[in-house]
């Protein structure tokens, strides 16, 4: 499907430092040193509701990864999916008496608008689950032929992945089996379902049910794809057997990224599927986790409708480190608005302290696992000094603005 429209990214003099990122599998920060093009797959939305600030924060995080790689001279191959068929979408459509296809189209369109407003560089490939069904069926059949999948013997036609075929299972999340069982039940798995070989075995293909959409599955029979194989199949087809970064929120560490790695690694015989599994923290509201059940979602589109500058939203979400679970409050927004106004004022000055020094500092902070609080502090200090009349570099204000734009996606 179509992505959204990108913006011109200013090029900066020189080049940045290699980007080091925290890898959930190894539990430490390691250099992401792409050889050739840098490849990244980010788990995108399930379009049954509007983009909230949590989605936005995660997309902004990986937008920075792409910006920093580009600043380092890498060609970036970035893929993002849309889970445009899954249980939550069907449940919401059913609840609201709406056609699930129309619901998905509408929310995906709104997401594109939000991403554009937030100046997120679009992925090269923006791919829906539905349009990927033939590819997914191919992968599930390959797993079947390889003895890594089995059909449940209850007449449903449901096909599961056999975790006995994944000896490295658990390396990505580093959780105990007890923790995995709890999270699997909470996050779309079905550990209590009778007939499975292992309670943690993930669904690959759901046989057709009365009243649910279904697609031809060849030897699998009619049905629809499981969630983890969707992301594994799309990434394998567009990025090859392995990639530099697989990204998403930290709610995807288990079971989603663990299972998609297990599927992909069995299909290719290569491990790891991703050289870095990178996870953004969860955004909450006023101290509570932002969730549909609590009804406390803050939508990007609502803020836009209230004439909040998307660049202030961006700065608010960058104010704390991407890996920390953090909350959105009126104060976070107010601080971001004040910062944006101050930066704009400073960018309009006729001279300021050394722009080259500022750029080197910002690049170095961001290369260190996206230390945005550190980068913002340097830009703040430059703006304060400039507004206090310090510094005589006439090229600095333009370089300041280009640095904020190219590396942080913040147009001043
Ligand atoms: N379609 C799947 C991924 S394949 C999915 O998780 N969709 S989602 O709509 O629930 O989330 C879209 C992206 O936003 C995912 O990367 C998810 O991890 C992230 N995300 C969801 N909620 C939050 C939140 N509160 N804070 C930060 N990121 C979030
Ligand atoms: Zn995914």
Short mmCIF file of C-alpha atoms and ligand atoms in Angstrom, two decimals:
data_model
loop_
_atom_site.label_atom_id
_atom_site.label_comp_id
_atom_site.label_asym_id
_atom_site.label_seq_id
_atom_site.Cartn_x
_atom_site.Cartn_y
_atom_site.Cartn_z
CA UNK A 1 0.00 0.00 0.00
CA UNK A 2 1.04 3.61 -0.26
CA UNK A 3 3.06 5.22 2.51
CA UNK A 4 2.81 8.95 3.19
CA UNK A 5 4.66 11.85 1.62
CA UNK A 6 8.10 12.72 2.90
CA UNK A 7 9.80 16.06 3.38
CA UNK A 8 13.12 17.36 2.17
CA UNK A 9 15.80 16.55 4.77
CA UNK A 10 18.62 19.13 4.86
CA UNK A 11 22.08 17.68 4.49
CA UNK A 12 24.61 18.53 7.16
CA UNK A 13 28.32 19.17 6.73
CA UNK A 14 30.65 16.23 7.47
CA UNK A 15 29.25 13.00 8.80
CA UNK A 16 28.09 11.64 12.14
CA UNK A 17 29.37 8.93 14.47
CA UNK A 18 28.31 5.29 14.03
CA UNK A 19 25.03 4.67 15.81
CA UNK A 20 25.07 2.45 18.90
CA UNK A 21 21.73 1.03 20.04
CA UNK A 22 20.47 -1.07 22.91
CA UNK A 23 19.70 -4.61 21.77
CA UNK A 24 17.07 -6.34 23.90
CA UNK A 25 18.49 -9.78 23.03
CA UNK A 26 22.00 -9.02 24.33
CA UNK A 27 20.77 -6.63 27.01
CA UNK A 28 23.40 -4.01 26.16
CA UNK A 29 24.24 -1.13 23.83
CA UNK A 30 26.16 -2.24 20.74
CA UNK A 31 27.19 -0.45 17.55
CA UNK A 32 24.74 -0.92 14.70
CA UNK A 33 27.31 -1.20 11.97
CA UNK A 34 25.52 -1.83 8.73
CA UNK A 35 27.70 -3.05 5.91
CA UNK A 36 26.10 -1.68 2.77
CA UNK A 37 22.51 -0.48 3.06
CA UNK A 38 21.08 -0.26 6.56
CA UNK A 39 17.93 -2.34 6.96
CA UNK A 40 15.10 -1.82 9.42
CA UNK A 41 11.66 -3.30 9.96
CA UNK A 42 9.28 -1.55 12.35
CA UNK A 43 6.06 -3.10 13.58
CA UNK A 44 3.31 -0.71 12.57
CA UNK A 45 -0.27 -0.16 13.60
CA UNK A 46 -3.27 -2.40 13.82
CA UNK A 47 -5.67 0.18 12.37
CA UNK A 48 -8.76 -0.13 14.54
CA UNK A 49 -8.37 3.21 16.28
CA UNK A 50 -6.58 6.52 15.74
CA UNK A 51 -2.86 7.04 16.22
CA UNK A 52 -2.17 7.86 19.85
CA UNK A 53 0.93 9.40 21.38
CA UNK A 54 2.36 5.95 22.15
CA UNK A 55 2.33 5.00 18.46
CA UNK A 56 3.77 8.41 17.62
CA UNK A 57 6.61 8.05 20.13
CA UNK A 58 7.60 4.66 18.74
CA UNK A 59 7.51 5.93 15.14
CA UNK A 60 9.58 8.99 16.10
CA UNK A 61 12.17 6.74 17.77
CA UNK A 62 12.76 4.77 14.59
CA UNK A 63 12.59 7.93 12.52
CA UNK A 64 15.67 9.08 14.44
CA UNK A 65 17.42 5.78 13.65
CA UNK A 66 16.79 6.35 9.96
CA UNK A 67 17.92 10.01 10.16
CA UNK A 68 21.16 9.14 11.93
CA UNK A 69 22.00 6.31 9.53
CA UNK A 70 21.40 8.69 6.61
CA UNK A 71 23.56 11.33 8.24
CA UNK A 72 26.27 8.64 8.38
CA UNK A 73 25.97 8.16 4.64
CA UNK A 74 24.07 4.88 4.65
CA UNK A 75 21.40 4.04 2.19
CA UNK A 76 18.43 3.02 4.37
CA UNK A 77 15.96 0.28 3.50
CA UNK A 78 13.04 0.74 5.85
CA UNK A 79 9.92 -1.44 5.93
CA UNK A 80 6.84 -0.97 8.08
CA UNK A 81 3.72 -3.11 8.18
CA UNK A 82 0.04 -2.49 8.83
CA UNK A 83 -1.74 -5.36 10.55
CA UNK A 84 -4.88 -4.79 8.52
CA UNK A 85 -6.44 -8.11 9.46
CA UNK A 86 -6.42 -9.38 13.04
CA UNK A 87 -8.80 -10.09 15.92
CA UNK A 88 -8.83 -6.56 17.44
CA UNK A 89 -9.85 -5.06 14.11
CA UNK A 90 -12.69 -7.52 13.63
CA UNK A 91 -13.85 -7.08 17.24
CA UNK A 92 -13.95 -3.28 16.92
CA UNK A 93 -15.79 -3.42 13.60
CA UNK A 94 -18.30 -5.86 15.09
CA UNK A 95 -18.81 -3.66 18.17
CA UNK A 96 -19.45 -0.59 16.03
CA UNK A 97 -21.45 -2.36 13.33
CA UNK A 98 -18.92 -1.27 10.74
CA UNK A 99 -17.24 -2.93 7.77
CA UNK A 100 -13.76 -3.95 9.01
CA UNK A 101 -12.17 -3.03 5.66
CA UNK A 102 -13.57 0.51 5.84
CA UNK A 103 -12.45 0.86 9.46
CA UNK A 104 -8.91 -0.23 8.57
CA UNK A 105 -8.75 2.07 5.56
CA UNK A 106 -9.96 5.07 7.54
CA UNK A 107 -7.58 4.60 10.47
CA UNK A 108 -4.65 3.89 8.16
CA UNK A 109 -5.38 7.09 6.25
CA UNK A 110 -5.45 9.04 9.51
CA UNK A 111 -2.17 7.44 10.57
CA UNK A 112 -0.55 8.56 7.32
CA UNK A 113 -1.73 12.13 7.93
CA UNK A 114 -0.39 12.04 11.48
CA UNK A 115 2.97 10.69 10.35
CA UNK A 116 3.26 13.38 7.71
CA UNK A 117 2.38 16.11 10.20
CA UNK A 118 5.03 14.75 12.59
CA UNK A 119 7.57 14.77 9.73
CA UNK A 120 8.33 11.07 9.96
CA UNK A 121 10.39 9.98 6.94
CA UNK A 122 8.18 7.39 5.21
CA UNK A 123 9.28 3.78 4.88
CA UNK A 124 10.39 2.62 1.43
CA UNK A 125 7.82 -0.16 1.72
CA UNK A 126 4.59 0.23 3.65
CA UNK A 127 2.97 -3.18 3.56
CA UNK A 128 -0.40 -4.53 4.67
CA UNK A 129 -0.99 -8.01 6.04
CA UNK A 130 -3.82 -8.61 3.58
CA UNK A 131 -1.72 -7.87 0.51
CA UNK A 132 0.98 -10.16 1.95
CA UNK A 133 -1.25 -13.20 2.36
CA UNK A 134 0.18 -15.15 -0.62
CA UNK A 135 3.70 -14.59 0.74
CA UNK A 136 2.63 -15.62 4.24
CA UNK A 137 0.92 -18.77 2.94
CA UNK A 138 4.17 -19.68 1.16
CA UNK A 139 6.13 -19.35 4.39
CA UNK A 140 3.63 -21.35 6.46
CA UNK A 141 3.66 -24.12 3.83
CA UNK A 142 7.48 -24.14 3.94
CA UNK A 143 7.38 -24.54 7.72
CA UNK A 144 4.85 -27.33 7.33
CA UNK A 145 6.99 -29.17 4.78
CA UNK A 146 9.96 -28.78 7.07
CA UNK A 147 8.13 -30.43 9.99
CA UNK A 148 8.06 -27.18 11.99
CA UNK A 149 4.26 -26.69 11.84
CA UNK A 150 1.27 -28.85 12.67
CA UNK A 151 -2.48 -28.72 12.28
CA UNK A 152 -4.67 -28.93 15.35
CA UNK A 153 -6.87 -32.02 15.26
CA UNK A 154 -10.11 -30.31 16.28
CA UNK A 155 -11.51 -29.61 12.84
CA UNK A 156 -10.77 -25.87 12.90
CA UNK A 157 -7.95 -26.03 10.36
CA UNK A 158 -5.74 -23.96 12.67
CA UNK A 159 -2.01 -24.40 12.09
CA UNK A 160 0.60 -23.84 14.80
CA UNK A 161 4.35 -23.46 14.85
CA UNK A 162 6.10 -26.21 16.78
CA UNK A 163 8.49 -24.53 19.21
CA UNK A 164 10.49 -27.75 19.36
CA UNK A 165 11.74 -26.57 15.95
CA UNK A 166 13.20 -23.40 17.50
CA UNK A 167 16.10 -24.34 19.79
CA UNK A 168 17.08 -20.71 20.39
CA UNK A 169 13.56 -19.68 21.46
CA UNK A 170 13.84 -17.21 24.34
CA UNK A 171 17.11 -15.54 23.32
CA UNK A 172 15.41 -12.32 22.27
CA UNK A 173 13.29 -11.65 25.37
CA UNK A 174 15.41 -13.48 27.97
CA UNK A 175 12.27 -14.31 29.97
CA UNK A 176 11.53 -17.32 32.12
CA UNK A 177 8.96 -19.80 30.89
CA UNK A 178 6.56 -18.65 33.63
CA UNK A 179 6.85 -15.05 32.45
CA UNK A 180 6.34 -16.15 28.86
CA UNK A 181 3.15 -18.01 29.76
CA UNK A 182 1.71 -14.94 31.47
CA UNK A 183 2.60 -12.57 28.61
CA UNK A 184 1.42 -14.98 25.95
CA UNK A 185 -2.06 -15.07 27.55
CA UNK A 186 -2.12 -11.26 27.84
CA UNK A 187 -0.91 -10.49 24.35
CA UNK A 188 -2.94 -12.47 21.88
CA UNK A 189 -1.59 -15.98 22.54
CA UNK A 190 -3.65 -18.98 23.66
CA UNK A 191 -1.54 -21.00 26.11
CA UNK A 192 -4.61 -22.77 27.52
CA UNK A 193 -5.91 -24.08 24.22
CA UNK A 194 -6.20 -27.88 24.26
CA UNK A 195 -4.41 -29.94 21.64
CA UNK A 196 -1.29 -27.80 21.28
CA UNK A 197 2.06 -29.54 21.58
CA UNK A 198 3.46 -26.72 23.71
CA UNK A 199 1.20 -24.07 25.33
CA UNK A 200 3.49 -21.38 23.90
CA UNK A 201 3.27 -22.62 20.29
CA UNK A 202 2.12 -19.60 18.23
CA UNK A 203 -0.65 -19.63 15.64
CA UNK A 204 0.51 -19.52 12.02
CA UNK A 205 -2.76 -19.84 10.16
CA UNK A 206 -6.32 -19.58 11.48
CA UNK A 207 -8.77 -21.77 9.63
CA UNK A 208 -11.86 -20.04 8.22
CA UNK A 209 -14.70 -19.41 10.70
CA UNK A 210 -18.32 -18.57 10.05
CA UNK A 211 -18.71 -14.77 9.82
CA UNK A 212 -14.97 -14.05 9.57
CA UNK A 213 -13.07 -13.03 6.46
CA UNK A 214 -10.96 -15.82 4.94
CA UNK A 215 -8.50 -16.15 2.07
CA UNK A 216 -7.39 -19.10 -0.01
CA UNK A 217 -4.50 -20.84 1.74
CA UNK A 218 -3.67 -23.50 -0.86
CA UNK A 219 -2.79 -26.69 1.03
CA UNK A 220 -3.53 -24.91 4.31
CA UNK A 221 -7.18 -24.47 3.41
CA UNK A 222 -9.06 -21.17 3.65
CA UNK A 223 -8.27 -18.89 6.59
CA UNK A 224 -6.22 -15.92 7.67
CA UNK A 225 -2.67 -15.39 8.88
CA UNK A 226 -1.33 -15.41 12.40
CA UNK A 227 0.34 -12.27 13.67
CA UNK A 228 4.00 -13.22 14.13
CA UNK A 229 4.39 -14.92 10.75
CA UNK A 230 3.00 -11.77 9.12
CA UNK A 231 5.98 -9.66 10.24
CA UNK A 232 8.50 -12.47 9.66
CA UNK A 233 7.27 -13.02 6.09
CA UNK A 234 7.15 -9.33 5.12
CA UNK A 235 10.62 -8.65 6.53
CA UNK A 236 12.17 -11.74 4.91
CA UNK A 237 10.74 -10.89 1.50
CA UNK A 238 11.76 -7.24 1.53
CA UNK A 239 14.93 -7.18 3.62
CA UNK A 240 16.48 -10.63 3.21
CA UNK A 241 17.36 -13.28 5.78
CA UNK A 242 18.48 -10.85 8.43
CA UNK A 243 18.29 -7.15 9.14
CA UNK A 244 20.06 -4.52 11.18
CA UNK A 245 17.12 -3.43 13.35
CA UNK A 246 13.73 -4.83 14.17
CA UNK A 247 11.80 -2.21 16.06
CA UNK A 248 8.59 -1.63 17.95
CA UNK A 249 7.31 -0.76 21.40
CA UNK A 250 8.47 -2.84 24.36
CA UNK A 251 5.04 -4.50 24.46
CA UNK A 252 6.29 -6.48 21.44
CA UNK A 253 9.39 -8.00 23.07
CA UNK A 254 7.34 -11.08 23.89
CA UNK A 255 5.70 -12.96 22.29
CA UNK A 256 5.73 -11.01 19.03
CA UNK A 257 9.40 -10.46 18.29
CA UNK A 258 10.47 -13.71 19.91
CA UNK A 259 8.06 -15.67 17.73
CA UNK A 260 8.72 -13.80 14.50
CA UNK A 261 12.44 -14.46 15.03
CA UNK A 262 11.75 -18.14 15.67
CA UNK A 263 9.71 -18.41 12.44
CA UNK A 264 12.24 -16.55 10.32
CA UNK A 265 15.26 -18.38 11.71
CA UNK A 266 13.66 -21.77 11.06
CA UNK A 267 12.85 -20.70 7.50
CA UNK A 268 16.32 -19.39 6.69
CA UNK A 269 18.59 -21.42 8.98
CA UNK A 270 20.24 -18.12 9.92
CA UNK A 271 20.32 -16.46 13.33
CA UNK A 272 19.82 -13.80 14.53
CA UNK A 273 16.92 -12.56 12.45
CA UNK A 274 17.71 -9.02 13.64
CA UNK A 275 21.16 -7.87 14.73
CA UNK A 276 19.42 -5.41 17.03
CA UNK A 277 15.97 -5.82 18.57
CA UNK A 278 15.15 -2.26 19.57
CA UNK A 279 12.22 -1.40 21.81
CA UNK A 280 10.68 1.94 22.68
CA UNK A 281 9.14 2.53 26.10
CA UNK A 282 5.40 2.81 26.63
CA UNK A 283 3.77 6.22 26.78
CA UNK A 284 1.19 6.73 29.50
CA UNK A 285 -1.02 9.66 30.45
CA UNK A 286 -0.72 11.44 33.80
CA UNK A 287 0.97 8.44 35.41
CA UNK A 288 -1.31 5.75 33.97
CA UNK A 289 -0.61 3.43 31.06
CA UNK A 290 -2.33 4.80 27.96
CA UNK A 291 -4.78 2.14 26.92
CA UNK A 292 -8.07 1.74 25.17
CA UNK A 293 -9.67 0.07 28.17
CA UNK A 294 -8.81 3.04 30.43
CA UNK A 295 -10.16 5.43 27.81
CA UNK A 296 -7.18 7.74 28.33
CA UNK A 297 -5.73 7.81 24.84
CA UNK A 298 -4.34 11.08 23.53
CA UNK A 299 -4.69 11.06 19.77
CA UNK A 300 -2.26 12.88 17.52
CA UNK A 301 -5.19 13.91 15.32
CA UNK A 302 -7.01 15.41 18.33
CA UNK A 303 -3.96 17.52 19.18
CA UNK A 304 -3.70 18.59 15.54
CA UNK A 305 -7.38 19.54 15.56
CA UNK A 306 -6.70 21.61 18.67
CA UNK A 307 -4.03 23.48 16.66
CA UNK A 308 -1.16 22.06 18.70
CA UNK A 309 2.00 22.36 16.59
CA UNK A 310 3.12 18.80 15.66
CA UNK A 311 6.72 19.94 16.17
CA UNK A 312 5.89 20.60 19.83
CA UNK A 313 4.39 17.10 20.08
CA UNK A 314 7.61 15.76 18.61
CA UNK A 315 9.79 17.69 21.05
CA UNK A 316 7.59 16.56 23.97
CA UNK A 317 8.07 12.93 23.00
CA UNK A 318 11.84 13.41 22.56
CA UNK A 319 12.34 15.09 25.92
CA UNK A 320 12.93 11.80 27.74
CA UNK A 321 14.91 8.77 26.61
CA UNK A 322 13.11 6.51 24.14
CA UNK A 323 13.63 3.38 26.21
CA UNK A 324 11.96 4.70 29.35
CA UNK A 325 8.27 4.15 29.95
CA UNK A 326 7.06 7.71 30.37
CA UNK A 327 3.92 9.75 30.78
CA UNK A 328 2.43 12.55 28.75
CA UNK A 329 1.14 15.46 30.81
CA UNK A 330 0.05 19.02 30.10
CA UNK A 331 3.40 20.09 31.52
CA UNK A 332 5.33 17.95 29.02
CA UNK A 333 3.44 19.69 26.21
CA UNK A 334 3.88 23.16 27.73
CA UNK A 335 7.62 22.68 28.18
CA UNK A 336 7.90 21.46 24.59
CA UNK A 337 5.96 24.46 23.29
CA UNK A 338 8.21 26.84 25.20
CA UNK A 339 11.31 25.04 23.93
CA UNK A 340 10.07 25.21 20.33
CA UNK A 341 9.35 28.94 20.62
CA UNK A 342 12.79 29.59 22.11
CA UNK A 343 14.54 27.54 19.43
CA UNK A 344 12.65 29.38 16.70
CA UNK A 345 13.63 32.71 18.19
CA UNK A 346 17.28 31.63 18.40
CA UNK A 347 17.25 30.28 14.83
CA UNK A 348 16.22 33.74 13.65
CA UNK A 349 19.26 35.41 15.30
CA UNK A 350 22.01 36.88 13.12
CA UNK A 351 24.85 35.01 14.91
CA UNK A 352 25.49 32.53 17.71
CA UNK A 353 28.17 30.29 19.26
CA UNK A 354 29.94 27.78 16.98
CA UNK A 355 27.45 25.79 14.90
CA UNK A 356 30.06 23.15 14.02
CA UNK A 357 30.70 22.42 17.69
CA UNK A 358 26.99 22.17 18.36
CA UNK A 359 26.52 19.72 15.47
CA UNK A 360 29.39 17.52 16.66
CA UNK A 361 27.91 17.45 20.15
CA UNK A 362 24.37 16.63 19.00
CA UNK A 363 25.64 13.88 16.68
CA UNK A 364 27.63 12.37 19.49
CA UNK A 365 24.68 12.36 21.93
CA UNK A 366 22.32 10.80 19.40
CA UNK A 367 24.85 8.16 18.34
CA UNK A 368 24.89 7.01 21.96
CA UNK A 369 21.65 5.00 21.94
CA UNK A 370 19.60 8.05 20.89
CA UNK A 371 20.35 10.20 23.92
CA UNK A 372 17.72 12.81 23.05
CA UNK A 373 17.71 14.46 26.52
CA UNK A 374 21.45 15.06 26.05
CA UNK A 375 20.97 16.37 22.50
CA UNK A 376 18.11 18.66 23.54
CA UNK A 377 20.23 20.05 26.39
CA UNK A 378 22.97 21.04 23.92
CA UNK A 379 20.47 22.73 21.61
CA UNK A 380 18.90 24.50 24.61
CA UNK A 381 22.29 25.76 25.77
CA UNK A 382 23.12 27.03 22.27
CA UNK A 383 19.74 28.81 22.05
CA UNK A 384 20.18 30.37 25.52
CA UNK A 385 23.66 31.62 24.67
CA UNK A 386 22.49 32.99 21.34
CA UNK A 387 19.57 34.82 22.88
CA UNK A 388 21.93 36.21 25.53
CA UNK A 389 24.00 37.67 22.68
CA UNK A 390 26.96 35.28 23.06
CA UNK A 391 28.80 34.04 19.96
CA UNK A 392 29.70 35.56 16.64
CA UNK A 393 29.32 32.71 14.13
CA UNK A 394 26.96 34.10 11.46
CA UNK A 395 26.43 30.63 9.94
CA UNK A 396 25.45 29.11 13.29
CA UNK A 397 21.70 29.92 13.38
CA UNK A 398 21.12 28.20 10.03
CA UNK A 399 23.19 25.19 11.07
CA UNK A 400 21.29 25.05 14.37
CA UNK A 401 17.98 24.95 12.48
CA UNK A 402 19.28 22.35 10.01
CA UNK A 403 20.58 20.17 12.84
CA UNK A 404 17.19 20.23 14.59
CA UNK A 405 15.50 19.47 11.28
CA UNK A 406 17.79 16.78 9.84
CA UNK A 407 18.60 14.84 13.01
CA UNK A 408 15.55 15.42 15.23
CA UNK A 409 12.95 15.94 12.52
CA UNK A 410 11.97 19.24 14.14
CA UNK A 411 11.32 21.94 11.58
CA UNK A 412 11.87 25.35 13.14
N1 LIG B 1 0.36 -4.27 14.47
C1 LIG B 1 1.07 -4.61 15.65
C2 LIG B 1 2.56 -4.74 15.41
S1 LIG B 1 2.92 -5.86 14.11
C3 LIG B 1 0.82 -3.60 16.78
O1 LIG B 1 1.39 -3.78 17.85
N2 LIG B 1 0.01 -2.59 16.51
S2 LIG B 1 -0.35 -1.41 17.56
O2 LIG B 1 -1.25 -0.52 16.83
O3 LIG B 1 -0.82 -1.94 18.77
O4 LIG B 1 0.97 -0.65 17.84
C4 LIG B 1 1.71 -0.03 16.79
C5 LIG B 1 3.14 0.26 17.27
O5 LIG B 1 3.10 1.18 18.38
C6 LIG B 1 3.88 -0.97 17.79
O6 LIG B 1 5.26 -0.85 17.48
C7 LIG B 1 3.65 -0.91 19.29
O7 LIG B 1 4.67 -1.57 20.02
C8 LIG B 1 3.68 0.59 19.53
N3 LIG B 1 2.88 1.02 20.70
C9 LIG B 1 1.62 0.64 21.02
N4 LIG B 1 1.20 1.25 22.15
C10 LIG B 1 2.23 2.04 22.56
C11 LIG B 1 2.44 2.92 23.69
N5 LIG B 1 1.49 3.14 24.61
N6 LIG B 1 3.64 3.56 23.78
C12 LIG B 1 4.61 3.37 22.86
N7 LIG B 1 4.47 2.55 21.78
C13 LIG B 1 3.30 1.89 21.63
ZN1 LIG B 2 4.96 -6.86 13.98
#
